[in-house]
């Protein structure tokens, strides 16, 4: 499994950002190989993110090349280049 962590800066209010994320939720639910996505807010003003769990590097790559991934900067009015970290998951604590 692959863990992807994205942090982005946006001038949107938390309410507006959450609204837009909820509207796009069905598109993310339909992505093959995306096991889970967590929508997060950091302790820095205007910084939000997504934590994705992928079943394979191929699923992550297909997503990165998709129109959905390419639409994120516009959808969330991103003000800076997002930071992206990708890690291999060695094992998980729970199998639930």
XYZ file of C-alpha atoms in Angstrom:
96
model
C 0.000 0.000 0.000
C 0.999 3.580 -0.634
C 0.407 6.632 1.565
C 0.181 10.028 -0.119
C 0.048 13.235 1.925
C -0.805 16.508 0.201
C -0.763 19.920 1.908
C -2.138 22.983 0.170
C -2.708 26.659 0.928
C -6.040 28.213 0.016
C -7.714 31.555 0.555
C -11.089 29.805 0.824
C -12.841 29.718 4.167
C -12.966 26.335 5.867
C -16.707 26.252 5.212
C -16.313 26.893 1.467
C -13.404 24.474 1.109
C -15.395 21.751 2.892
C -18.418 22.437 0.672
C -16.342 22.054 -2.479
C -14.692 18.887 -1.153
C -18.099 17.359 -0.348
C -19.319 18.146 -3.876
C -16.319 16.284 -5.325
C -16.564 13.340 -2.916
C -18.390 10.994 -5.363
C -15.615 11.450 -7.928
C -13.017 10.375 -5.374
C -15.148 7.446 -4.209
C -15.126 6.171 -7.800
C -11.320 6.119 -8.181
C -10.026 2.559 -8.634
C -7.398 1.663 -6.045
C -8.136 4.508 -3.624
C -8.753 2.699 -0.347
C -9.276 5.776 1.830
C -8.976 9.543 1.788
C -8.853 11.784 4.841
C -9.588 15.484 4.472
C -7.490 17.407 6.985
C -6.787 20.898 8.284
C -3.351 21.753 9.657
C -2.557 24.162 12.472
C -1.362 26.762 9.934
C -3.939 29.302 8.792
C -5.384 28.467 5.379
C -3.535 25.148 5.087
C -5.509 22.000 4.359
C -4.657 18.624 2.977
C -5.537 15.151 1.959
C -4.155 11.862 3.197
C -4.700 9.117 0.646
C -4.217 5.374 1.011
C -3.666 3.607 -2.325
C -3.636 -0.112 -2.990
C -0.746 0.168 -5.476
C 1.718 2.569 -7.095
C -0.145 2.046 -10.375
C -3.418 3.308 -8.878
C -1.640 6.398 -7.532
C 0.004 7.062 -10.886
C -3.290 6.715 -12.758
C -4.859 9.225 -10.376
C -1.952 11.671 -10.733
C -2.455 11.636 -14.505
C -6.228 12.090 -14.248
C -8.284 15.195 -14.955
C -9.588 15.006 -11.378
C -6.095 15.413 -9.916
C -5.286 18.183 -12.367
C -8.445 20.060 -11.324
C -7.464 20.383 -7.649
C -5.629 23.754 -7.871
C -8.624 25.454 -9.470
C -11.238 23.647 -7.379
C -9.689 24.824 -4.099
C -8.206 28.163 -5.216
C -4.710 27.042 -4.247
C -2.331 29.946 -3.629
C 0.997 28.040 -3.512
C 2.455 24.897 -5.008
C 1.212 22.013 -2.811
C 3.638 19.811 -0.934
C 3.296 16.115 -1.714
C 4.866 13.206 0.147
C 4.580 9.602 -0.966
C 5.505 6.702 1.312
C 5.294 2.928 1.208
C 3.218 1.473 4.046
C 5.222 -1.281 5.729
C 2.327 -2.633 7.786
C -0.790 -1.444 9.556
C -1.783 -1.719 13.187
C -5.380 -2.798 12.620
C -7.051 -4.712 9.808
C -10.453 -3.078 10.231
